[in-house]
């Protein structure tokens, strides 16, 4: 099943007893769980023998024992990586992100370290299989969706490409909420992913830093007569580093994901303590610890909560202090080489307060002149934009900065004043332009525009797919593009082929290994060689068997989680992603209602032979405050219930809503999918990465010309892709005279669907609940233009159904999709960042 070991792996060999003992004395990575040991098996045995041996916990103990042993095997290579990188021989990259959607670590670590077979052997004597143990690991769900998962894929690619990249993030106590479905409604449950301990992390208190909040600023003049600012009476919070290893694919490199936890400083409120308010003072600890308590569960929507800004500043300040401390340790206060040795990549605007924070640290703490600090800042900051939705662009009330981060606000003002001089120079006498481009949005409640702050300070601003970057430079950031065209560039997203093919689809991986060798795991362009096999009978046969086996496996999960039987003989039609109007789960739902009506008609007319049986899977979480998204979940569930309980219909159509979609679920879903739905309103999805995981695993895509779909279509050719719908220009052009009522009239299929919905057929128990959905479809102001694309979508689905009937030709298209997915490896994306942005 896994990639067969050819040679003993470098990393595990290095874990000799001597080295391990040295590690134990090391100051950075301390050995935690087991004494020096030479093999996974011995290390696991020691762990198990040292426990209390409670029978009911044996599997759980085995998981922790194995994970700890694997971590232990990484320690010496981890230290070596760090020692090497701390010499600054190559550029160091800090990837700053509020989200890292890592998922489980064990299977991926074993794959990359080439320890899978050794683990199986070690587990032999316990009569437990590796997959069962892998299933016990909690997902590290420190992200919402695509943006957080991208950060995780990037970490894998950077390590695998031997790049010195450190991920900086927050160690949320509660990750992405767990979704339950009760009576068709989403219920959120807290995700206490750390409750059984995290065997991968290492707490490194010697990297603690302190992050200031509140207080006020004062100016003073130093002995040399220079004026400085200080930030006084701050409420300080301690940032404690927790490191997670990021093993490269069989190359001996172990990079670091450093996650910060907030704690009270040791001398918290001593004054209060002395006044006898001891318990009060201790209770205050909570306030500090709140900062990293919970991940905000909003995907693609701005959220002006004060605690969120605190998180952003906490991450930015702690990470920059850490970088500067490392620099000073090696180079003293000579910062002349700093910009050549460091780069900070901002994953969206979430960590963009790092811009004024770096200025503050250089100017206030290291007494640097503004100009030199600005030179350093603007040659080390790079910003990735992730969205075209205006409602997702972060703006923070100036008032909030004033209270919480007064010194930072002063610096933002200074940056803005100097930058607006440039704007005035470029557009002489144009005061409108000054207002439009100012970092401060004036008005009743002035705001800081975080994207503008990031653009002004960054030497690179990139979009995440060709179309997205084009729309950024011609729309949202047009004036900035005019001012600084050289800053803007595109880096189309990608996904790591280690997790998203080699690990999650062992059957297909084995087939690829047999036919192509192992090289594709390092260089996914090798999959192109598959194009030579599309007429190979044996290949087609084996490809189909792999898909069938994967579908059987997914069916088990769907039966368990949803109580719905998916038949592997039927087409698996899947849409899993965050629930959002722009992603148009509604379009999918309307089509399912149409299929339901079509099936009922065919049954009553005895014409079922034309129907292509299909199983439709929908899954995803809605932001807890996003009412329309939650209503869509309810509609999907009610619809599923109606359809699945009609015995006339189930031979041809089944629908399931999978609760709690996450990384581990996707690892089972994408290998088993026939048809991948990527149907966002054109111009709204920046890139999409789910689309790439499906393509890699041989699914065909039904999709709009949006995000990276455009590039996928380009790679695979239109005969292997079901394209439909308005393009981005047509969407914009239609907007002023969009008339959904007319479109509904003109489409008998859509008219029938609307009539059934409006009859209350799907909500007999709860009259009127779906009215907001019905109204949104019929609204001339519907920004997502669902009705506009319905007919085109329906016709594309007819083409899909016809194509699926010819199983051989479908399989050939499937092979071509995998063959052409090489460009969507995150290794390709990272090579672009490395060469054109980081120059690492
Ligand atoms: C890949 C992935 C996403 C992103 O999916 P899109 O379809 O690109 O929105 C979101 N969540 C999880 C768990 C993923 O694995």
mmCIF file with all atom_site columns, N, CA, C and O in Angstrom, residues 463-483:
data_model
loop_
_atom_site.group_PDB
_atom_site.id
_atom_site.type_symbol
_atom_site.label_atom_id
_atom_site.label_alt_id
_atom_site.label_comp_id
_atom_site.label_asym_id
_atom_site.label_entity_id
_atom_site.label_seq_id
_atom_site.pdbx_PDB_ins_code
_atom_site.Cartn_x
_atom_site.Cartn_y
_atom_site.Cartn_z
_atom_site.occupancy
_atom_site.B_iso_or_equiv
_atom_site.pdbx_formal_charge
_atom_site.auth_seq_id
_atom_site.auth_comp_id
_atom_site.auth_asym_id
_atom_site.auth_atom_id
_atom_site.pdbx_PDB_model_num
ATOM 1  N N  . UNK A 1 463 ? -1.546  37.635 -6.184  1.00 0.00 ? 463 UNK A N  1
ATOM 2  C CA . UNK A 1 463 ? -2.822  36.936 -6.192  1.00 0.00 ? 463 UNK A CA 1
ATOM 3  C C  . UNK A 1 463 ? -2.544  35.446 -6.292  1.00 0.00 ? 463 UNK A C  1
ATOM 4  O O  . UNK A 1 463 ? -1.394  35.023 -6.424  1.00 0.00 ? 463 UNK A O  1
ATOM 5  N N  . UNK A 1 464 ? -3.597  34.624 -6.220  1.00 0.00 ? 464 UNK A N  1
ATOM 6  C CA . UNK A 1 464 ? -3.409  33.180 -6.062  1.00 0.00 ? 464 UNK A CA 1
ATOM 7  C C  . UNK A 1 464 ? -3.900  32.350 -7.249  1.00 0.00 ? 464 UNK A C  1
ATOM 8  O O  . UNK A 1 464 ? -3.934  31.131 -7.177  1.00 0.00 ? 464 UNK A O  1
ATOM 9  N N  . UNK A 1 465 ? -4.286  33.028 -8.336  1.00 0.00 ? 465 UNK A N  1
ATOM 10 C CA . UNK A 1 465 ? -4.572  32.354 -9.609  1.00 0.00 ? 465 UNK A CA 1
ATOM 11 C C  . UNK A 1 465 ? -4.523  33.444 -10.680 1.00 0.00 ? 465 UNK A C  1
ATOM 12 O O  . UNK A 1 465 ? -4.655  34.638 -10.367 1.00 0.00 ? 465 UNK A O  1
ATOM 13 N N  . UNK A 1 466 ? -4.309  33.030 -11.915 1.00 0.00 ? 466 UNK A N  1
ATOM 14 C CA . UNK A 1 466 ? -4.158  34.003 -12.995 1.00 0.00 ? 466 UNK A CA 1
ATOM 15 C C  . UNK A 1 466 ? -5.318  34.978 -13.069 1.00 0.00 ? 466 UNK A C  1
ATOM 16 O O  . UNK A 1 466 ? -5.121  36.201 -13.080 1.00 0.00 ? 466 UNK A O  1
ATOM 17 N N  . UNK A 1 467 ? -6.527  34.439 -13.091 1.00 0.00 ? 467 UNK A N  1
ATOM 18 C CA . UNK A 1 467 ? -7.712  35.303 -13.192 1.00 0.00 ? 467 UNK A CA 1
ATOM 19 C C  . UNK A 1 467 ? -7.812  36.227 -11.988 1.00 0.00 ? 467 UNK A C  1
ATOM 20 O O  . UNK A 1 467 ? -8.111  37.421 -12.120 1.00 0.00 ? 467 UNK A O  1
ATOM 21 N N  . UNK A 1 468 ? -7.561  35.687 -10.818 1.00 0.00 ? 468 UNK A N  1
ATOM 22 C CA . UNK A 1 468 ? -7.643  36.469 -9.585  1.00 0.00 ? 468 UNK A CA 1
ATOM 23 C C  . UNK A 1 468 ? -6.674  37.662 -9.632  1.00 0.00 ? 468 UNK A C  1
ATOM 24 O O  . UNK A 1 468 ? -7.054  38.802 -9.328  1.00 0.00 ? 468 UNK A O  1
ATOM 25 N N  . UNK A 1 469 ? -5.441  37.408 -10.017 1.00 0.00 ? 469 UNK A N  1
ATOM 26 C CA . UNK A 1 469 ? -4.449  38.484 -10.070 1.00 0.00 ? 469 UNK A CA 1
ATOM 27 C C  . UNK A 1 469 ? -4.846  39.543 -11.099 1.00 0.00 ? 469 UNK A C  1
ATOM 28 O O  . UNK A 1 469 ? -4.727  40.746 -10.849 1.00 0.00 ? 469 UNK A O  1
ATOM 29 N N  . UNK A 1 470 ? -5.364  39.050 -12.217 1.00 0.00 ? 470 UNK A N  1
ATOM 30 C CA . UNK A 1 470 ? -5.818  39.968 -13.265 1.00 0.00 ? 470 UNK A CA 1
ATOM 31 C C  . UNK A 1 470 ? -6.954  40.849 -12.743 1.00 0.00 ? 470 UNK A C  1
ATOM 32 O O  . UNK A 1 470 ? -6.965  42.067 -12.956 1.00 0.00 ? 470 UNK A O  1
ATOM 33 N N  . UNK A 1 471 ? -7.902  40.250 -12.012 1.00 0.00 ? 471 UNK A N  1
ATOM 34 C CA . UNK A 1 471 ? -9.026  41.028 -11.482 1.00 0.00 ? 471 UNK A CA 1
ATOM 35 C C  . UNK A 1 471 ? -8.567  41.982 -10.384 1.00 0.00 ? 471 UNK A C  1
ATOM 36 O O  . UNK A 1 471 ? -9.098  43.087 -10.246 1.00 0.00 ? 471 UNK A O  1
ATOM 37 N N  . UNK A 1 472 ? -7.554  41.599 -9.619  1.00 0.00 ? 472 UNK A N  1
ATOM 38 C CA . UNK A 1 472 ? -7.011  42.482 -8.585  1.00 0.00 ? 472 UNK A CA 1
ATOM 39 C C  . UNK A 1 472 ? -6.407  43.729 -9.207  1.00 0.00 ? 472 UNK A C  1
ATOM 40 O O  . UNK A 1 472 ? -6.679  44.854 -8.768  1.00 0.00 ? 472 UNK A O  1
ATOM 41 N N  . UNK A 1 473 ? -5.584  43.530 -10.236 1.00 0.00 ? 473 UNK A N  1
ATOM 42 C CA . UNK A 1 473 ? -4.859  44.671 -10.796 1.00 0.00 ? 473 UNK A CA 1
ATOM 43 C C  . UNK A 1 473 ? -5.762  45.533 -11.671 1.00 0.00 ? 473 UNK A C  1
ATOM 44 O O  . UNK A 1 473 ? -5.445  46.692 -11.921 1.00 0.00 ? 473 UNK A O  1
ATOM 45 N N  . UNK A 1 474 ? -6.885  44.985 -12.120 1.00 0.00 ? 474 UNK A N  1
ATOM 46 C CA . UNK A 1 474 ? -7.779  45.810 -12.936 1.00 0.00 ? 474 UNK A CA 1
ATOM 47 C C  . UNK A 1 474 ? -8.971  46.327 -12.136 1.00 0.00 ? 474 UNK A C  1
ATOM 48 O O  . UNK A 1 474 ? -9.734  47.141 -12.621 1.00 0.00 ? 474 UNK A O  1
ATOM 49 N N  . UNK A 1 475 ? -9.130  45.842 -10.888 1.00 0.00 ? 475 UNK A N  1
ATOM 50 C CA . UNK A 1 475 ? -10.286 46.249 -10.085 1.00 0.00 ? 475 UNK A CA 1
ATOM 51 C C  . UNK A 1 475 ? -9.885  46.788 -8.730  1.00 0.00 ? 475 UNK A C  1
ATOM 52 O O  . UNK A 1 475 ? -9.437  47.933 -8.589  1.00 0.00 ? 475 UNK A O  1
ATOM 53 N N  . UNK A 1 476 ? -9.992  45.914 -7.720  1.00 0.00 ? 476 UNK A N  1
ATOM 54 C CA . UNK A 1 476 ? -9.758  46.266 -6.321  1.00 0.00 ? 476 UNK A CA 1
ATOM 55 C C  . UNK A 1 476 ? -8.497  47.114 -6.085  1.00 0.00 ? 476 UNK A C  1
ATOM 56 O O  . UNK A 1 476 ? -8.527  48.101 -5.362  1.00 0.00 ? 476 UNK A O  1
ATOM 57 N N  . UNK A 1 477 ? -7.371  46.730 -6.702  1.00 0.00 ? 477 UNK A N  1
ATOM 58 C CA . UNK A 1 477 ? -6.090  47.401 -6.437  1.00 0.00 ? 477 UNK A CA 1
ATOM 59 C C  . UNK A 1 477 ? -5.564  48.142 -7.664  1.00 0.00 ? 477 UNK A C  1
ATOM 60 O O  . UNK A 1 477 ? -4.358  48.354 -7.806  1.00 0.00 ? 477 UNK A O  1
ATOM 61 N N  . UNK A 1 478 ? -6.470  48.583 -8.523  1.00 0.00 ? 478 UNK A N  1
ATOM 62 C CA . UNK A 1 478 ? -6.084  49.195 -9.801  1.00 0.00 ? 478 UNK A CA 1
ATOM 63 C C  . UNK A 1 478 ? -5.121  50.376 -9.621  1.00 0.00 ? 478 UNK A C  1
ATOM 64 O O  . UNK A 1 478 ? -4.085  50.461 -10.289 1.00 0.00 ? 478 UNK A O  1
ATOM 65 N N  . UNK A 1 479 ? -5.461  51.280 -8.717  1.00 0.00 ? 479 UNK A N  1
ATOM 66 C CA . UNK A 1 479 ? -4.619  52.475 -8.538  1.00 0.00 ? 479 UNK A CA 1
ATOM 67 C C  . UNK A 1 479 ? -3.231  52.105 -8.008  1.00 0.00 ? 479 UNK A C  1
ATOM 68 O O  . UNK A 1 479 ? -2.232  52.724 -8.388  1.00 0.00 ? 479 UNK A O  1
ATOM 69 N N  . UNK A 1 480 ? -3.197  51.118 -7.135  1.00 0.00 ? 480 UNK A N  1
ATOM 70 C CA . UNK A 1 480 ? -1.899  50.677 -6.620  1.00 0.00 ? 480 UNK A CA 1
ATOM 71 C C  . UNK A 1 480 ? -1.054  50.056 -7.732  1.00 0.00 ? 480 UNK A C  1
ATOM 72 O O  . UNK A 1 480 ? 0.160   50.218 -7.766  1.00 0.00 ? 480 UNK A O  1
ATOM 73 N N  . UNK A 1 481 ? -1.751  49.377 -8.616  1.00 0.00 ? 481 UNK A N  1
ATOM 74 C CA . UNK A 1 481 ? -1.055  48.772 -9.758  1.00 0.00 ? 481 UNK A CA 1
ATOM 75 C C  . UNK A 1 481 ? -0.480  49.857 -10.661 1.00 0.00 ? 481 UNK A C  1
ATOM 76 O O  . UNK A 1 481 ? 0.636   49.727 -11.178 1.00 0.00 ? 481 UNK A O  1
ATOM 77 N N  . UNK A 1 482 ? -1.227  50.960 -10.807 1.00 0.00 ? 482 UNK A N  1
ATOM 78 C CA . UNK A 1 482 ? -0.715  52.078 -11.606 1.00 0.00 ? 482 UNK A CA 1
ATOM 79 C C  . UNK A 1 482 ? 0.514   52.700 -10.946 1.00 0.00 ? 482 UNK A C  1
ATOM 80 O O  . UNK A 1 482 ? 1.466   53.083 -11.611 1.00 0.00 ? 482 UNK A O  1
ATOM 81 N N  . UNK A 1 483 ? 0.453   52.788 -9.633  1.00 0.00 ? 483 UNK A N  1
ATOM 82 C CA . UNK A 1 483 ? 1.548   53.423 -8.883  1.00 0.00 ? 483 UNK A CA 1
ATOM 83 C C  . UNK A 1 483 ? 2.794   52.521 -8.856  1.00 0.00 ? 483 UNK A C  1
ATOM 84 O O  . UNK A 1 483 ? 3.913   53.000 -9.047  1.00 0.00 ? 483 UNK A O  1
#
